[in-house]
mmCIF file of C-alpha atoms and ligand atoms in Angstrom:
data_model
loop_
_atom_site.group_PDB
_atom_site.id
_atom_site.type_symbol
_atom_site.label_atom_id
_atom_site.label_comp_id
_atom_site.label_asym_id
_atom_site.label_seq_id
_atom_site.Cartn_x
_atom_site.Cartn_y
_atom_site.Cartn_z
ATOM 1 C CA MET A 120 -201.194 67.119 28.564
ATOM 2 C CA ASN A 121 -201.296 66.149 24.911
ATOM 3 C CA TYR A 122 -202.507 69.381 23.349
ATOM 4 C CA PHE A 123 -202.970 67.865 19.937
ATOM 5 C CA ASP A 124 -205.381 65.226 21.249
ATOM 6 C CA LEU A 125 -207.529 67.659 23.222
ATOM 7 C CA LYS A 126 -210.931 68.269 21.635
ATOM 8 C CA LYS A 127 -211.170 71.885 20.569
ATOM 9 C CA ILE A 128 -213.627 74.573 19.528
ATOM 10 C CA ASP A 129 -212.663 77.613 17.425
ATOM 11 C CA LEU A 130 -215.214 80.419 17.378
ATOM 12 C CA HIS A 131 -213.066 83.146 15.835
ATOM 13 C CA CYS A 132 -211.284 82.288 12.608
ATOM 14 C CA HIS A 133 -211.087 84.487 9.495
ATOM 15 C CA LEU A 134 -211.274 82.692 6.162
ATOM 16 C CA ASP A 135 -208.967 85.087 4.308
ATOM 17 C CA GLY A 136 -206.348 84.850 7.064
ATOM 18 C CA SER A 137 -206.287 81.071 7.097
ATOM 19 C CA LEU A 138 -205.424 80.139 3.537
ATOM 20 C CA ARG A 139 -202.675 77.549 2.903
ATOM 21 C CA PRO A 140 -199.713 79.183 1.104
ATOM 22 C CA ALA A 141 -199.532 76.241 -1.354
ATOM 23 C CA THR A 142 -203.194 76.745 -2.217
ATOM 24 C CA LEU A 143 -202.637 80.428 -2.836
ATOM 25 C CA ILE A 144 -199.895 79.573 -5.335
ATOM 26 C CA GLU A 145 -202.057 76.971 -7.110
ATOM 27 C CA LEU A 146 -205.061 79.255 -7.308
ATOM 28 C CA ALA A 147 -202.949 82.141 -8.599
ATOM 29 C CA LYS A 148 -201.654 79.884 -11.390
ATOM 30 C CA LEU A 149 -205.160 78.753 -12.308
ATOM 31 C CA GLN A 150 -206.373 82.340 -12.372
ATOM 32 C CA HIS A 151 -203.302 83.701 -14.225
ATOM 33 C CA ILE A 152 -202.397 85.990 -11.366
ATOM 34 C CA GLU A 153 -198.720 86.785 -11.138
ATOM 35 C CA LEU A 154 -197.181 86.300 -7.715
ATOM 36 C CA PRO A 155 -193.848 87.713 -6.537
ATOM 37 C CA SER A 156 -192.658 84.106 -6.102
ATOM 38 C CA GLU A 157 -193.877 80.547 -6.537
ATOM 39 C CA ASP A 158 -191.867 79.249 -3.630
ATOM 40 C CA VAL A 159 -194.164 78.099 -0.811
ATOM 41 C CA SER A 160 -191.795 79.297 1.894
ATOM 42 C CA VAL A 161 -191.409 82.766 0.316
ATOM 43 C CA ILE A 162 -195.165 83.148 -0.183
ATOM 44 C CA GLY A 163 -195.755 81.745 3.300
ATOM 45 C CA GLU A 164 -193.467 84.439 4.733
ATOM 46 C CA MET A 165 -195.451 87.106 2.887
ATOM 47 C CA MET A 166 -198.712 85.811 4.324
ATOM 48 C CA ILE A 167 -197.585 85.606 7.942
ATOM 49 C CA ALA A 168 -197.575 88.811 9.961
ATOM 50 C CA PRO A 169 -194.431 89.556 12.011
ATOM 51 C CA GLU A 170 -194.520 88.392 15.624
ATOM 52 C CA THR A 171 -194.967 91.976 16.590
ATOM 53 C CA CYS A 172 -196.379 94.369 14.031
ATOM 54 C CA ASN A 173 -196.313 98.124 14.393
ATOM 55 C CA ASP A 174 -200.077 97.986 14.806
ATOM 56 C CA LEU A 175 -203.277 96.329 13.591
ATOM 57 C CA GLN A 176 -203.022 98.165 10.242
ATOM 58 C CA GLN A 177 -199.731 96.441 9.393
ATOM 59 C CA TYR A 178 -201.228 93.094 10.393
ATOM 60 C CA LEU A 179 -204.171 93.691 8.076
ATOM 61 C CA THR A 180 -201.888 94.124 5.018
ATOM 62 C CA ARG A 181 -201.276 90.347 5.153
ATOM 63 C CA PHE A 182 -204.771 89.787 3.758
ATOM 64 C CA ASP A 183 -204.042 91.542 0.449
ATOM 65 C CA LEU A 184 -202.475 88.576 -1.337
ATOM 66 C CA PRO A 185 -205.086 85.979 -0.263
ATOM 67 C CA LEU A 186 -207.943 88.248 -1.298
ATOM 68 C CA GLN A 187 -206.557 88.457 -4.842
ATOM 69 C CA VAL A 188 -207.201 84.753 -5.427
ATOM 70 C CA MET A 189 -210.477 84.622 -3.470
ATOM 71 C CA GLN A 190 -212.656 86.092 -6.205
ATOM 72 C CA THR A 191 -214.094 82.908 -7.743
ATOM 73 C CA GLU A 192 -216.621 80.393 -6.438
ATOM 74 C CA HIS A 193 -214.147 77.554 -6.931
ATOM 75 C CA ALA A 194 -211.493 79.292 -4.834
ATOM 76 C CA LEU A 195 -213.919 80.203 -2.042
ATOM 77 C CA GLU A 196 -215.294 76.676 -1.843
ATOM 78 C CA ARG A 197 -211.849 75.091 -1.835
ATOM 79 C CA ILE A 198 -210.379 77.448 0.737
ATOM 80 C CA THR A 199 -213.315 76.959 3.095
ATOM 81 C CA TYR A 200 -213.064 73.205 2.701
ATOM 82 C CA GLU A 201 -209.348 73.270 3.464
ATOM 83 C CA VAL A 202 -209.656 75.479 6.548
ATOM 84 C CA TYR A 203 -212.122 72.988 8.024
ATOM 85 C CA GLN A 204 -209.939 70.084 6.929
ATOM 86 C CA ASP A 205 -206.881 71.597 8.623
ATOM 87 C CA ALA A 206 -208.843 72.214 11.807
ATOM 88 C CA ALA A 207 -210.379 68.722 11.816
ATOM 89 C CA GLN A 208 -206.902 67.232 11.566
ATOM 90 C CA GLU A 209 -205.948 68.792 14.904
ATOM 91 C CA ASN A 210 -209.117 67.708 16.698
ATOM 92 C CA VAL A 211 -211.150 70.869 16.338
ATOM 93 C CA LYS A 212 -214.701 69.517 16.572
ATOM 94 C CA TYR A 213 -216.623 72.697 15.842
ATOM 95 C CA MET A 214 -215.481 75.910 14.173
ATOM 96 C CA GLU A 215 -217.128 79.165 13.171
ATOM 97 C CA VAL A 216 -215.348 80.706 10.195
ATOM 98 C CA ARG A 217 -216.002 84.334 9.358
ATOM 99 C CA PHE A 218 -215.514 86.399 6.247
ATOM 100 C CA ALA A 219 -216.751 89.564 4.572
ATOM 101 C CA PRO A 220 -218.641 88.659 1.363
ATOM 102 C CA LEU A 221 -218.223 92.164 -0.067
ATOM 103 C CA LEU A 222 -214.452 91.665 -0.293
ATOM 104 C CA HIS A 223 -215.035 88.932 -2.877
ATOM 105 C CA THR A 224 -217.027 90.805 -5.530
ATOM 106 C CA GLN A 225 -214.045 92.144 -7.522
ATOM 107 C CA LEU A 226 -214.636 89.816 -10.490
ATOM 108 C CA GLY A 227 -218.389 90.260 -10.480
ATOM 109 C CA LEU A 228 -219.644 87.564 -8.107
ATOM 110 C CA ASN A 229 -222.719 88.546 -6.158
ATOM 111 C CA VAL A 230 -223.212 87.959 -2.440
ATOM 112 C CA GLU A 231 -225.442 84.953 -2.998
ATOM 113 C CA GLN A 232 -222.843 83.213 -5.177
ATOM 114 C CA ILE A 233 -220.097 84.043 -2.699
ATOM 115 C CA VAL A 234 -221.898 82.787 0.403
ATOM 116 C CA SER A 235 -223.200 79.763 -1.450
ATOM 117 C CA ALA A 236 -219.639 78.745 -2.437
ATOM 118 C CA VAL A 237 -218.390 79.096 1.135
ATOM 119 C CA VAL A 238 -221.314 77.102 2.537
ATOM 120 C CA LYS A 239 -220.652 74.399 -0.076
ATOM 121 C CA GLY A 240 -217.064 74.104 1.133
ATOM 122 C CA LEU A 241 -218.288 73.834 4.719
ATOM 123 C CA ASP A 242 -220.902 71.197 3.846
ATOM 124 C CA GLN A 243 -218.367 69.051 2.007
ATOM 125 C CA ALA A 244 -215.867 69.307 4.865
ATOM 126 C CA GLN A 245 -218.561 68.266 7.350
ATOM 127 C CA GLN A 246 -219.269 65.221 5.218
ATOM 128 C CA ASP A 247 -215.640 64.201 4.808
ATOM 129 C CA HIS A 248 -214.251 65.045 8.240
ATOM 130 C CA ASP A 249 -215.143 64.813 11.911
ATOM 131 C CA ILE A 250 -215.930 68.507 12.306
ATOM 132 C CA GLN A 251 -218.979 70.741 12.234
ATOM 133 C CA GLY A 252 -219.278 74.425 11.730
ATOM 134 C CA ASN A 253 -221.047 77.598 10.801
ATOM 135 C CA ILE A 254 -220.198 80.744 8.888
ATOM 136 C CA ILE A 255 -220.245 84.269 10.312
ATOM 137 C CA ILE A 256 -220.902 87.129 7.900
ATOM 138 C CA CYS A 257 -218.680 90.169 8.489
ATOM 139 C CA ALA A 258 -219.013 93.757 7.427
ATOM 140 C CA LEU A 259 -215.917 95.924 7.657
ATOM 141 C CA ARG A 260 -216.307 99.091 9.674
ATOM 142 C CA THR A 261 -214.509 100.965 6.915
ATOM 143 C CA MET A 262 -217.004 99.955 4.195
ATOM 144 C CA PRO A 263 -219.797 102.321 3.156
ATOM 145 C CA THR A 264 -222.523 101.601 5.717
ATOM 146 C CA ASP A 265 -225.288 101.575 3.098
ATOM 147 C CA THR A 266 -223.898 98.307 1.672
ATOM 148 C CA ILE A 267 -224.664 96.351 4.850
ATOM 149 C CA ILE A 268 -228.469 96.004 4.736
ATOM 150 C CA PRO A 269 -228.580 94.720 1.128
ATOM 151 C CA MET A 270 -225.795 92.268 1.995
ATOM 152 C CA LEU A 271 -227.709 90.999 5.030
ATOM 153 C CA ASP A 272 -230.805 90.513 2.888
ATOM 154 C CA GLN A 273 -228.824 88.390 0.445
ATOM 155 C CA CYS A 274 -227.308 86.307 3.263
ATOM 156 C CA GLN A 275 -230.581 85.740 5.088
ATOM 157 C CA PRO A 276 -231.655 82.657 3.050
ATOM 158 C CA PHE A 277 -228.511 80.883 4.317
ATOM 159 C CA LEU A 278 -229.371 81.357 7.991
ATOM 160 C CA GLY A 279 -229.616 78.001 9.726
ATOM 161 C CA LYS A 280 -228.157 76.407 6.593
ATOM 162 C CA GLY A 281 -224.516 77.162 7.304
ATOM 163 C CA VAL A 282 -224.699 80.839 8.234
ATOM 164 C CA CYS A 283 -225.208 81.762 11.889
ATOM 165 C CA ALA A 284 -224.196 85.316 12.710
ATOM 166 C CA PHE A 285 -223.211 88.849 11.808
ATOM 167 C CA ASP A 286 -219.954 90.559 12.829
ATOM 168 C CA LEU A 287 -218.290 93.939 12.458
ATOM 169 C CA ALA A 288 -214.564 93.653 11.771
ATOM 170 C CA GLY A 289 -211.537 95.617 10.548
ATOM 171 C CA ALA A 290 -209.838 98.647 12.047
ATOM 172 C CA GLU A 291 -211.429 99.655 15.347
ATOM 173 C CA PHE A 292 -212.140 103.291 16.103
ATOM 174 C CA ALA A 293 -213.575 104.778 19.290
ATOM 175 C CA GLY A 294 -217.354 105.004 19.378
ATOM 176 C CA PHE A 295 -217.892 103.011 16.160
ATOM 177 C CA CYS A 296 -220.962 101.219 17.526
ATOM 178 C CA HIS A 297 -223.078 104.359 17.271
ATOM 179 C CA ASP A 298 -222.841 104.158 13.465
ATOM 180 C CA PHE A 299 -224.140 100.591 13.296
ATOM 181 C CA ILE A 300 -227.156 100.441 15.614
ATOM 182 C CA SER A 301 -229.732 100.169 12.836
ATOM 183 C CA HIS A 302 -227.658 97.547 10.981
ATOM 184 C CA ALA A 303 -227.273 95.317 14.027
ATOM 185 C CA ASP A 304 -230.987 95.717 14.801
ATOM 186 C CA TYR A 305 -231.835 94.724 11.265
ATOM 187 C CA ALA A 306 -229.544 91.690 11.419
ATOM 188 C CA ARG A 307 -231.158 90.559 14.682
ATOM 189 C CA LYS A 308 -234.634 90.919 13.216
ATOM 190 C CA LEU A 309 -233.609 88.717 10.293
ATOM 191 C CA GLY A 310 -232.395 86.101 12.770
ATOM 192 C CA PHE A 311 -228.630 86.610 12.803
ATOM 193 C CA ASN A 312 -226.722 86.114 16.031
ATOM 194 C CA ILE A 313 -224.406 89.009 16.787
ATOM 195 C CA THR A 314 -220.706 88.991 17.578
ATOM 196 C CA ILE A 315 -218.658 92.184 17.320
ATOM 197 C CA HIS A 316 -214.909 92.833 17.208
ATOM 198 C CA ALA A 317 -214.419 95.291 20.075
ATOM 199 C CA GLY A 318 -211.901 96.148 22.753
ATOM 200 C CA GLU A 319 -209.032 94.899 20.625
ATOM 201 C CA GLN A 320 -207.374 98.273 20.244
ATOM 202 C CA GLY A 321 -207.544 100.087 23.556
ATOM 203 C CA GLU A 322 -211.246 100.889 23.678
ATOM 204 C CA GLY A 323 -213.096 99.191 26.544
ATOM 205 C CA GLN A 324 -216.016 101.554 25.948
ATOM 206 C CA ASN A 325 -216.523 99.903 22.553
ATOM 207 C CA VAL A 326 -217.207 96.606 24.311
ATOM 208 C CA GLU A 327 -219.838 98.181 26.512
ATOM 209 C CA ASP A 328 -221.387 99.848 23.444
ATOM 210 C CA ALA A 329 -221.314 96.629 21.398
ATOM 211 C CA ILE A 330 -223.243 94.852 24.133
ATOM 212 C CA ARG A 331 -225.650 97.631 25.098
ATOM 213 C CA LEU A 332 -226.229 99.259 21.698
ATOM 214 C CA LEU A 333 -225.667 96.388 19.245
ATOM 215 C CA HIS A 334 -226.785 93.547 21.553
ATOM 216 C CA ALA A 335 -223.639 91.534 20.904
ATOM 217 C CA GLN A 336 -223.889 88.012 22.325
ATOM 218 C CA ARG A 337 -220.143 87.597 21.950
ATOM 219 C CA ILE A 338 -217.182 89.953 21.629
ATOM 220 C CA GLY A 339 -214.184 89.453 19.375
ATOM 221 C CA HIS A 340 -211.134 89.979 21.638
ATOM 222 C CA GLY A 341 -212.519 92.286 24.342
ATOM 223 C CA ILE A 342 -209.084 92.689 25.938
ATOM 224 C CA PHE A 343 -209.560 96.287 26.971
ATOM 225 C CA ILE A 344 -212.343 95.626 29.421
ATOM 226 C CA HIS A 345 -209.485 94.949 31.818
ATOM 227 C CA ASN A 346 -209.305 98.678 32.510
ATOM 228 C CA HIS A 347 -212.908 99.621 31.722
ATOM 229 C CA LYS A 348 -215.499 98.890 34.346
ATOM 230 C CA GLY A 349 -218.535 99.457 32.123
ATOM 231 C CA GLY A 350 -217.251 97.048 29.489
ATOM 232 C CA TYR A 351 -216.224 94.512 32.107
ATOM 233 C CA ASN A 352 -219.593 94.592 33.841
ATOM 234 C CA ALA A 353 -221.509 94.388 30.573
ATOM 235 C CA VAL A 354 -219.591 91.217 29.698
ATOM 236 C CA LYS A 355 -220.039 89.745 33.151
ATOM 237 C CA ASP A 356 -223.714 90.647 33.626
ATOM 238 C CA GLY A 357 -224.681 89.538 30.134
ATOM 239 C CA ASN A 358 -222.562 86.356 30.154
ATOM 240 C CA VAL A 359 -221.122 87.626 26.873
ATOM 241 C CA GLY A 360 -218.537 85.269 25.396
ATOM 242 C CA LEU A 361 -215.029 86.641 24.948
ATOM 243 C CA GLU A 362 -213.362 85.322 21.799
ATOM 244 C CA THR A 363 -209.735 85.705 22.808
ATOM 245 C CA CYS A 364 -206.987 85.168 20.234
ATOM 246 C CA PRO A 365 -203.699 85.278 22.154
ATOM 247 C CA SER A 366 -201.096 85.054 19.334
ATOM 248 C CA SER A 367 -202.899 87.579 17.190
ATOM 249 C CA ASN A 368 -203.186 89.972 20.121
ATOM 250 C CA VAL A 369 -199.413 89.888 20.646
ATOM 251 C CA GLN A 370 -198.814 90.453 16.918
ATOM 252 C CA THR A 371 -201.086 93.491 16.735
ATOM 253 C CA LYS A 372 -199.657 94.888 19.975
ATOM 254 C CA ALA A 373 -203.049 94.670 21.661
ATOM 255 C CA VAL A 374 -200.924 93.220 24.463
ATOM 256 C CA LYS A 375 -197.157 93.725 24.792
ATOM 257 C CA GLN A 376 -196.391 90.075 25.424
ATOM 258 C CA LEU A 377 -198.290 86.904 26.081
ATOM 259 C CA LYS A 378 -197.891 87.161 29.836
ATOM 260 C CA ASP A 379 -199.858 90.425 29.755
ATOM 261 C CA HIS A 380 -202.818 88.761 28.045
ATOM 262 C CA PRO A 381 -205.861 88.875 30.332
ATOM 263 C CA ALA A 382 -207.482 85.636 29.049
ATOM 264 C CA ALA A 383 -206.560 83.498 32.070
ATOM 265 C CA GLN A 384 -207.306 86.291 34.517
ATOM 266 C CA PHE A 385 -210.752 86.752 32.953
ATOM 267 C CA TYR A 386 -211.289 83.007 33.080
ATOM 268 C CA ARG A 387 -210.414 82.870 36.776
ATOM 269 C CA GLN A 388 -212.783 85.761 37.427
ATOM 270 C CA GLY A 389 -215.606 83.738 35.924
ATOM 271 C CA LEU A 390 -215.988 85.464 32.555
ATOM 272 C CA PRO A 391 -216.975 83.223 29.627
ATOM 273 C CA VAL A 392 -213.576 83.054 27.951
ATOM 274 C CA THR A 393 -212.969 81.097 24.753
ATOM 275 C CA ILE A 394 -209.608 80.475 23.029
ATOM 276 C CA ASN A 395 -209.384 80.939 19.258
ATOM 277 C CA THR A 396 -206.950 81.279 16.341
ATOM 278 C CA ASP A 397 -208.131 84.514 14.643
ATOM 279 C CA ASN A 398 -206.054 83.683 11.546
ATOM 280 C CA ARG A 399 -204.373 80.332 11.082
ATOM 281 C CA THR A 400 -201.944 81.616 8.442
ATOM 282 C CA VAL A 401 -201.497 85.313 9.210
ATOM 283 C CA SER A 402 -200.944 84.497 12.883
ATOM 284 C CA ASN A 403 -198.984 81.343 11.976
ATOM 285 C CA THR A 404 -201.001 79.329 14.442
ATOM 286 C CA THR A 405 -203.351 76.430 15.125
ATOM 287 C CA MET A 406 -205.823 75.699 17.900
ATOM 288 C CA THR A 407 -203.270 73.270 19.326
ATOM 289 C CA LYS A 408 -200.724 76.094 19.623
ATOM 290 C CA GLU A 409 -203.193 78.583 21.110
ATOM 291 C CA VAL A 410 -204.472 76.145 23.710
ATOM 292 C CA GLN A 411 -200.940 75.070 24.621
ATOM 293 C CA LYS A 412 -199.814 78.699 24.984
ATOM 294 C CA VAL A 413 -202.646 79.599 27.311
ATOM 295 C CA ILE A 414 -202.449 76.454 29.426
ATOM 296 C CA GLU A 415 -198.666 76.535 29.837
ATOM 297 C CA HIS A 416 -198.223 80.267 30.278
ATOM 298 C CA PHE A 417 -200.989 80.676 32.797
ATOM 299 C CA GLU A 418 -200.670 77.299 34.511
ATOM 300 C CA LEU A 419 -204.159 76.078 33.794
ATOM 301 C CA THR A 420 -205.096 72.462 34.512
ATOM 302 C CA GLU A 421 -206.850 69.971 32.286
ATOM 303 C CA SER A 422 -210.043 70.558 34.218
ATOM 304 C CA ASP A 423 -209.692 74.305 33.572
ATOM 305 C CA TYR A 424 -209.392 73.482 29.900
ATOM 306 C CA HIS A 425 -212.501 71.329 30.016
ATOM 307 C CA LYS A 426 -214.386 74.252 31.532
ATOM 308 C CA ILE A 427 -213.160 76.512 28.740
ATOM 309 C CA TYR A 428 -214.191 73.897 26.172
ATOM 310 C CA LEU A 429 -217.689 73.699 27.657
ATOM 311 C CA GLN A 430 -217.925 77.489 27.808
ATOM 312 C CA SER A 431 -216.986 77.590 24.134
ATOM 313 C CA VAL A 432 -219.711 75.083 23.285
ATOM 314 C CA GLU A 433 -222.207 77.100 25.295
ATOM 315 C CA GLN A 434 -221.133 80.356 23.605
ATOM 316 C CA SER A 435 -221.155 78.884 20.107
ATOM 317 C CA PHE A 436 -223.968 79.611 17.685
ATOM 318 C CA ALA A 437 -224.482 75.893 17.061
ATOM 319 C CA SER A 438 -227.920 74.292 17.365
ATOM 320 C CA ASP A 439 -228.865 72.764 20.720
ATOM 321 C CA GLU A 440 -228.498 69.327 19.201
ATOM 322 C CA ILE A 441 -224.919 69.969 18.090
ATOM 323 C CA LYS A 442 -224.108 71.575 21.440
ATOM 324 C CA GLN A 443 -225.203 68.388 23.184
ATOM 325 C CA GLN A 444 -223.055 66.308 20.853
ATOM 326 C CA LEU A 445 -220.040 68.534 21.460
ATOM 327 C CA LYS A 446 -220.502 68.383 25.231
ATOM 328 C CA SER A 447 -220.734 64.626 25.158
ATOM 329 C CA LEU A 448 -217.293 64.421 23.524
ATOM 330 C CA LEU A 449 -215.645 65.216 26.853
ATOM 331 C CA LYS A 450 -217.119 62.176 28.550
HETATM 332 ZN ZN1 ZN B 681 -210.848 88.775 14.158
#
């Protein structure tokens, strides 16, 4: 199989984890931010998380440097454009990129300016390259919860115009869903689709809660339903898409090694599994690498991959028209 040529869909990719090291250096220069080095390989090393981190917290420190330069509209637009460009160049045909607008207000930008810049980058990339996409708005579970509703209100005008969904991200603690019921309800009423990071760090119950309490249509990771019946059944009964990110899950010790990753097992059991990058830079990966890893490690066939591709299209938050286009690419 030629993994590079396969058509691909990425539904779980963080903007601030997917920045080109060379771009970070250029933007830092433009913005007069001093970096520890101007050598692309040194900066690249600082942006990539070790193959196995102590935990998710250590992995998350790799976002500190990118976020420093992501405080202007120009930087946000450029970085979004480049993420889509990089993905298009390896035959990703549709990608949902997510980010937390409130992490980009340090120099005074407001949410509208921030989201507008990101959507501009997406629009330009769609014009220049053979790729389509949408943006997912994240809130971090560690942020003050009273910031979420005003943020959603400011993002609402972009719904259907580049923005498609709401997500909760960041460190995962047991029972977190109970704190966000009203926020997820509010997002749904505004018209946001819902995807929630859950079951990444040992808590299968969080997956069940995200589906039953927050009405998640998809789950980021969801690994720990493998030993949690309630979470497993909620995914299965609700046909809830699992956004698996194999390399990232090894790095954060969500699984010990790739062979322990339940993605293929879930797929064979009929769960709607999708394969994604999580962070192109921090996880030092591409869709080509992720797809190759899963297919080779778990001995999937090309027809298995086509099923996963179609599941990903089905689970995407794209319009029906774009879904049809994406499906027709396999023919
Ligand atoms: Zn993620």
